[in-house]
Amino acid sequence: MAAISNVTIEGFKSFRRLERLELGPLNLLIGANGSGKSNLLAAFDLLARACSAQQISVYVGKAAGAARLLHYGPKVTQNIRFQVGFEDGLAGFTLLLRHAAENSLFSTLSVEGGELPRDFVDQLEVEAGVAPLSEFLDLRLAGWQAYHFADAGWASPMKTTSNLNDNRRLRPDGANLAAFLHLLQVRHRIAYDQIRRTVQLAAPFFDDFVLAPLAFNPETIQLEWRHVRSDAHFGASSLSDGTLRFMALATLLLQPAQLRPKLVLLDEPELGLHPYAVTLLAAMLREASVESQLVVATQSPLLLDHFEPEEVLVTDRQDGATTVRRLCAESLKVWLEDYSLGELWEKNELGGRPAPETIGGRTLA
């Protein structure tokens, strides 16, 4: 699957109109809370579901209706429009979602630009929740996935028992982490050993995962591990939240390229990580971006320090809407002689900091 070259977002959540945002292999999003970072990830997540109109309907349902997705609601915005271009020269597409009865969305797909693959339609219209949008979206959007490993508490999906054969792809919340690691251990040993060694760097007490079907139910598996100073098996509940998240991140980013999604969306992956683990995370992101396109939202100046200005997108709010701009290395050249990118962000030289809401340039009280 080809990488995305640009995307336009109009009328979705905090986006009034974002025109042709260019994307590279690795895209790091920074900005204040509420500036729109998560909404940009959500836009790609919604597009990934566009392979199936039923998935769009489910997405709208989980959002408590289309009104929650439209920019300031249906009284202000009637349509959501996504336009996506790809790097391979083949056709991109425009997806129009129109506000319809019962707080739903009616979808129109236009395939446009470049060379059309054989047997693909130029345009079709379907009602969300009734029929698939097209085989075109199936091809283009296959392999897009958002991940969020924030829940590492006592009830975390990563700590529960999962089906041993639930291993086709790592789930967005890591619920099948043990089953997926078992697959890598059996079928992809080189990648598994790299994951194990990387986890050892962040957690020197860790020796190896213990990955075996449960004795009383061989169709299930649960994450266990071994300490360097003990032969006993420990459960995931004995790990710190940060260590468990790091294990999931290492598994996601270091798995074989042919298994990893072609577009990986990550929201604040640095959550709960030690500074050294953040450095390891940056290296894993860099390695994964060779074969997969990454869009990563972060609040970490330390993580930002490991990337180039051209890889950083800054989200701000202007006149009640999200804006996104890419940093320019040339304009920061003098600053970067004395400061890192993270330091410049903390000094408010990059933008992406909390600011009063404005309308027409006037600050609201």
Coordinates of C-alpha atoms in Angstrom, one line a residue:
M1 CA 0.0 0.0 0.0
A2 CA 1.3 3.4 -1.0
A3 CA 2.0 6.1 1.6
I4 CA -0.3 9.1 2.0
S5 CA 1.1 12.2 0.3
N6 CA -1.5 14.8 1.5
V7 CA -4.9 15.0 3.2
T8 CA -7.6 17.7 3.3
I9 CA -10.1 17.7 6.2
E10 CA -13.1 19.9 6.2
G11 CA -16.0 20.1 8.8
F12 CA -14.7 17.3 11.1
K13 CA -14.7 18.0 14.9
S14 CA -12.3 20.9 15.5
F15 CA -11.3 21.2 11.8
R16 CA -13.1 23.9 9.8
R17 CA -10.8 23.4 6.8
L18 CA -7.3 21.9 6.7
E19 CA -6.1 22.1 3.2
R20 CA -3.7 19.6 1.7
L21 CA -1.6 18.8 4.7
E22 CA 1.5 17.0 3.4
L23 CA 2.7 13.9 5.3
G24 CA 6.0 12.2 5.3
P25 CA 7.1 8.8 6.6
L26 CA 7.3 10.0 10.2
N27 CA 5.0 12.8 11.5
L28 CA 5.2 14.0 15.1
L29 CA 2.2 16.1 16.3
I30 CA 2.7 18.6 19.1
G31 CA 0.3 21.1 20.5
A32 CA -1.7 22.1 23.5
N33 CA -4.4 20.0 25.0
G34 CA -7.6 20.6 23.0
S35 CA -5.7 21.9 20.0
G36 CA -6.7 19.1 17.7
K37 CA -3.9 16.5 17.8
S38 CA -6.3 13.7 18.8
N39 CA -8.9 14.9 16.3
L40 CA -6.4 14.5 13.5
L41 CA -5.7 10.9 14.5
A42 CA -9.5 10.4 14.8
A43 CA -9.9 11.6 11.2
F44 CA -7.5 8.9 10.0
D45 CA -9.3 6.4 12.2
L46 CA -12.6 7.3 10.6
L47 CA -11.1 7.0 7.2
A48 CA -9.7 3.6 8.0
R49 CA -13.3 2.5 8.8
A50 CA -14.5 3.8 5.4
C51 CA -13.8 0.3 3.9
S52 CA -17.1 -0.6 5.4
A53 CA -20.2 1.6 5.7
Q54 CA -21.2 -0.5 8.7
Q55 CA -18.0 0.5 10.5
I56 CA -18.8 4.1 9.7
S57 CA -22.3 3.6 11.3
V58 CA -20.7 2.1 14.4
Y59 CA -18.2 4.9 14.6
V60 CA -21.0 7.5 14.4
G61 CA -22.9 5.5 17.1
K62 CA -19.9 5.5 19.4
A63 CA -19.6 9.2 19.0
A64 CA -23.2 9.6 20.1
G65 CA -24.4 10.7 16.7
A66 CA -23.1 12.6 13.6
A67 CA -23.7 16.0 15.4
R68 CA -20.7 15.2 17.6
L69 CA -18.5 14.8 14.6
L70 CA -19.6 17.9 12.6
H71 CA -17.6 21.1 13.2
Y72 CA -19.7 22.9 15.9
G73 CA -22.7 20.7 15.1
P74 CA -25.2 20.6 12.2
K75 CA -26.4 24.1 12.7
V76 CA -22.9 25.3 11.6
T77 CA -21.7 22.4 9.5
Q78 CA -23.6 20.1 7.3
N79 CA -20.9 18.1 5.6
I80 CA -17.6 16.4 6.5
R81 CA -15.1 16.1 3.6
F82 CA -11.9 14.1 3.4
Q83 CA -9.6 14.3 0.4
V84 CA -6.6 11.9 0.3
G85 CA -3.7 11.7 -2.2
F86 CA -1.1 9.0 -2.4
E87 CA 2.5 8.9 -3.4
D88 CA 2.3 6.1 -6.0
G89 CA 0.6 8.2 -8.7
L90 CA -2.5 6.1 -8.6
A91 CA -5.9 7.6 -7.9
G92 CA -6.7 9.3 -4.6
F93 CA -10.2 9.8 -3.3
T94 CA -12.7 12.2 -1.8
L95 CA -15.1 11.0 0.9
L96 CA -18.1 13.3 1.6
L97 CA -20.2 12.6 4.7
R98 CA -23.4 14.5 4.7
H99 CA -25.6 15.0 7.7
A100 CA -28.8 12.9 7.3
A101 CA -31.9 11.8 9.1
E102 CA -31.7 10.4 12.6
N103 CA -28.4 12.1 13.2
S104 CA -26.6 9.8 10.7
L105 CA -24.2 10.3 7.8
F106 CA -24.8 9.7 4.1
S107 CA -21.6 8.9 2.2
T108 CA -20.4 9.8 -1.3
L109 CA -17.1 8.5 -2.6
S110 CA -15.3 10.1 -5.6
V111 CA -12.2 8.4 -7.0
E112 CA -10.0 10.9 -8.7
G113 CA -6.6 11.8 -10.1
G114 CA -3.9 9.5 -11.3
E115 CA -4.5 6.1 -12.9
L116 CA -7.5 4.0 -11.9
P117 CA -6.9 0.3 -11.2
R118 CA -9.0 -1.9 -13.4
D119 CA -12.5 -2.7 -12.4
F120 CA -12.8 0.2 -10.0
V121 CA -15.7 2.6 -10.3
D122 CA -15.3 6.3 -10.8
Q123 CA -18.0 7.2 -8.4
L124 CA -20.7 5.6 -6.3
E125 CA -23.1 6.6 -3.6
V126 CA -24.3 4.5 -0.7
E127 CA -26.0 5.1 2.6
A128 CA -23.8 4.5 5.6
G129 CA -24.6 1.3 7.3
V130 CA -26.2 -0.3 4.2
A131 CA -23.4 -1.4 1.8
P132 CA -19.6 -1.3 1.4
L133 CA -18.2 1.9 0.0
S134 CA -16.1 0.2 -2.7
E135 CA -13.3 -2.3 -3.3
F136 CA -11.2 0.8 -4.0
L137 CA -11.3 1.9 -0.3
D138 CA -10.7 -1.7 0.7
L139 CA -7.4 -1.7 -1.2
R140 CA -6.3 1.9 -0.3
L141 CA -7.2 1.8 3.4
A142 CA -6.3 -1.7 4.3
G143 CA -3.6 -1.6 7.0
W144 CA -4.5 1.7 8.7
Q145 CA -4.6 1.3 12.5
A146 CA -4.8 3.5 15.5
Y147 CA -3.2 2.3 18.7
H148 CA -3.5 3.5 22.3
F149 CA -2.0 1.6 25.1
A150 CA -2.9 4.0 27.9
D151 CA -4.9 1.5 29.9
A152 CA -2.3 -0.5 31.8
G153 CA -4.1 -0.6 35.1
W154 CA -5.5 -3.6 37.0
A155 CA -8.3 -4.2 34.4
S156 CA -6.1 -3.5 31.4
P157 CA -7.0 -5.6 28.3
M158 CA -3.2 -6.5 28.1
K159 CA -3.5 -8.3 31.4
T160 CA -6.5 -10.4 30.5
T161 CA -6.7 -13.9 29.0
S162 CA -7.0 -13.9 25.2
N163 CA -7.6 -16.5 22.5
L164 CA -4.3 -18.2 21.4
N165 CA -5.3 -17.9 17.7
D166 CA -6.2 -14.2 17.9
N167 CA -2.8 -13.3 16.4
R168 CA -3.4 -12.0 12.9
R169 CA -2.6 -8.4 14.0
L170 CA -1.9 -6.7 17.3
R171 CA -5.1 -5.2 18.6
P172 CA -5.4 -1.4 19.1
D173 CA -5.5 -1.8 22.9
G174 CA -3.0 -4.6 23.1
A175 CA -5.7 -7.1 24.3
N176 CA -4.0 -10.0 22.4
L177 CA -0.4 -9.0 23.2
A178 CA 0.4 -12.5 24.6
A179 CA -1.1 -14.3 21.6
F180 CA 0.7 -12.0 19.1
L181 CA 4.0 -12.4 20.9
H182 CA 3.5 -16.2 20.8
L183 CA 3.1 -16.0 17.1
L184 CA 6.3 -14.0 16.7
Q185 CA 8.2 -16.4 19.0
V186 CA 7.2 -19.4 16.9
R187 CA 7.2 -17.9 13.3
H188 CA 9.3 -14.7 13.4
R189 CA 12.2 -15.4 15.8
I190 CA 14.5 -12.6 14.7
A191 CA 11.8 -10.0 15.4
Y192 CA 10.9 -11.6 18.7
D193 CA 14.5 -11.6 19.9
Q194 CA 14.8 -7.9 19.0
I195 CA 11.7 -7.2 21.0
R196 CA 13.0 -9.1 23.9
R197 CA 16.4 -7.4 23.9
T198 CA 14.8 -4.0 23.6
V199 CA 12.5 -4.6 26.5
Q200 CA 15.6 -5.7 28.5
L201 CA 17.2 -2.3 27.8
A202 CA 14.2 -0.5 29.3
A203 CA 13.7 -3.1 32.1
P204 CA 17.0 -4.8 33.0
F205 CA 15.2 -7.1 35.5
F206 CA 13.3 -8.7 32.6
D207 CA 14.7 -12.0 31.2
D208 CA 12.1 -13.3 28.8
F209 CA 8.4 -13.7 28.1
V210 CA 6.7 -16.9 29.1
L211 CA 4.3 -17.7 26.3
A212 CA 2.4 -20.9 26.5
P213 CA -1.3 -21.9 26.3
L214 CA -3.0 -22.2 29.7
A215 CA -2.9 -25.7 31.0
F216 CA -6.6 -26.0 31.7
N217 CA -7.6 -24.3 28.5
P218 CA -5.1 -24.7 25.7
E219 CA -7.0 -22.4 23.4
T220 CA -6.2 -19.4 25.6
I221 CA -3.0 -17.6 26.7
Q222 CA -2.1 -14.9 29.2
L223 CA 1.0 -12.7 29.3
E224 CA 3.7 -14.0 31.7
W225 CA 7.4 -13.2 32.1
R226 CA 10.5 -14.4 33.9
H227 CA 12.8 -12.3 36.1
V228 CA 16.6 -12.5 35.6
R229 CA 17.0 -13.7 39.2
S230 CA 14.2 -16.2 39.3
D231 CA 12.8 -19.2 37.5
A232 CA 9.3 -18.3 38.7
H233 CA 6.7 -17.0 36.3
F234 CA 5.2 -13.6 36.9
G235 CA 2.0 -12.2 35.5
A236 CA 1.5 -8.9 33.7
S237 CA -0.1 -7.5 36.9
S238 CA 3.4 -7.5 38.5
L239 CA 4.7 -5.1 35.9
S240 CA 4.6 -1.3 36.3
D241 CA 2.2 0.5 33.9
G242 CA 5.1 2.0 32.0
T243 CA 6.9 -1.3 31.5
L244 CA 3.7 -3.0 30.2
R245 CA 3.1 -0.1 27.8
F246 CA 6.7 -0.3 26.6
M247 CA 6.3 -4.0 25.9
A248 CA 3.3 -3.3 23.8
L249 CA 5.1 -0.5 21.9
A250 CA 8.1 -2.6 21.3
T251 CA 5.9 -5.4 19.9
L252 CA 4.0 -3.0 17.7
L253 CA 7.1 -1.1 16.3
L254 CA 9.6 -4.0 16.0
Q255 CA 7.3 -6.7 14.6
P256 CA 8.1 -7.8 11.0
A257 CA 7.3 -5.1 8.5
Q258 CA 4.9 -7.4 6.6
L259 CA 2.7 -7.8 9.7
R260 CA 2.8 -4.1 10.8
P261 CA 0.0 -1.8 9.6
K262 CA 1.1 0.5 6.7
L263 CA -0.3 3.5 8.5
V264 CA 0.3 3.5 12.3
L265 CA -1.5 6.1 14.5
L266 CA -0.2 6.6 18.0
D267 CA -1.6 8.9 20.7
E268 CA 0.9 9.9 23.4
P269 CA 3.0 6.7 23.4
E270 CA 5.4 8.2 25.9
L271 CA 2.8 8.1 28.7
G272 CA 4.4 6.7 31.9
L273 CA 7.8 5.9 30.3
H274 CA 11.2 6.6 31.9
P275 CA 13.3 9.1 30.0
Y276 CA 15.6 6.4 28.8
A277 CA 12.6 4.4 27.6
V278 CA 11.5 7.5 25.7
T279 CA 14.9 7.5 23.9
L280 CA 14.4 3.9 23.0
L281 CA 10.9 4.7 21.8
A282 CA 12.2 7.4 19.4
A283 CA 14.7 4.9 17.9
M284 CA 11.8 2.3 17.4
L285 CA 9.6 5.0 15.7
R286 CA 12.5 5.8 13.4
E287 CA 13.1 2.2 12.5
A288 CA 9.4 1.5 11.9
S289 CA 9.0 4.5 9.7
V290 CA 11.2 2.9 7.0
E291 CA 8.4 0.5 6.1
S292 CA 5.3 2.0 7.7
Q293 CA 4.0 5.6 7.7
L294 CA 3.6 6.9 11.3
V295 CA 1.5 9.8 12.7
V296 CA 2.3 10.2 16.4
A297 CA 0.8 12.7 18.8
T298 CA 2.9 13.6 21.8
Q299 CA 3.2 16.0 24.8
S300 CA 6.8 15.1 25.4
P301 CA 9.6 17.6 24.8
L302 CA 12.1 14.8 25.4
L303 CA 10.6 12.7 22.6
L304 CA 10.5 15.8 20.3
D305 CA 14.3 16.2 20.8
H306 CA 15.0 13.1 18.8
F307 CA 13.4 14.3 15.6
E308 CA 14.1 16.8 12.8
P309 CA 12.0 20.0 12.4
E310 CA 10.6 18.8 9.1
E311 CA 9.1 15.8 10.9
V312 CA 7.1 17.9 13.3
L313 CA 3.6 19.2 12.8
V314 CA 2.3 21.9 15.2
T315 CA -1.4 22.1 16.0
D316 CA -2.9 25.4 17.2
R317 CA -6.4 26.9 17.5
Q318 CA -7.3 30.0 15.5
D319 CA -10.7 31.5 15.4
G320 CA -12.1 28.4 17.0
A321 CA -10.6 25.9 14.6
T322 CA -7.5 23.7 14.4
T323 CA -4.6 24.7 12.2
V324 CA -1.6 22.5 11.4
R325 CA 1.8 23.6 10.2
R326 CA 5.1 21.9 9.6
L327 CA 8.2 23.2 11.2
C328 CA 10.9 24.6 9.0
A329 CA 14.5 23.8 9.8
E330 CA 15.9 27.0 8.0
S331 CA 13.8 29.3 10.1
L332 CA 15.0 27.6 13.3
K333 CA 18.6 27.3 12.3
V334 CA 19.9 30.0 14.6
W335 CA 17.8 28.8 17.6
L336 CA 19.0 25.1 17.1
E337 CA 22.6 26.1 17.5
D338 CA 21.9 26.6 21.2
Y339 CA 18.7 24.8 22.0
S340 CA 17.0 21.5 21.2
L341 CA 13.5 21.3 19.7
G342 CA 12.0 20.2 23.0
E343 CA 13.6 23.2 24.7
L344 CA 12.3 25.6 22.0
W345 CA 8.8 24.2 22.5
E346 CA 9.0 24.7 26.2
K347 CA 10.2 28.3 25.5
N348 CA 7.1 28.8 23.3
E349 CA 9.2 29.4 20.2
L350 CA 7.4 26.7 18.2
G351 CA 3.8 27.5 19.0
G352 CA 1.6 24.6 20.1
R353 CA 1.0 26.1 23.5
P354 CA -2.2 27.0 25.3
A355 CA -3.6 30.3 24.1
P356 CA -6.8 32.3 24.6
E357 CA -9.6 31.5 22.3
T358 CA -10.2 34.1 19.6
I359 CA -12.9 35.0 17.1
G360 CA -12.0 37.3 14.1
G361 CA -8.7 38.1 15.9
R362 CA -10.6 39.2 19.1
T363 CA -9.7 37.4 22.3
L364 CA -12.7 36.0 24.1
A365 CA -13.1 36.9 27.8

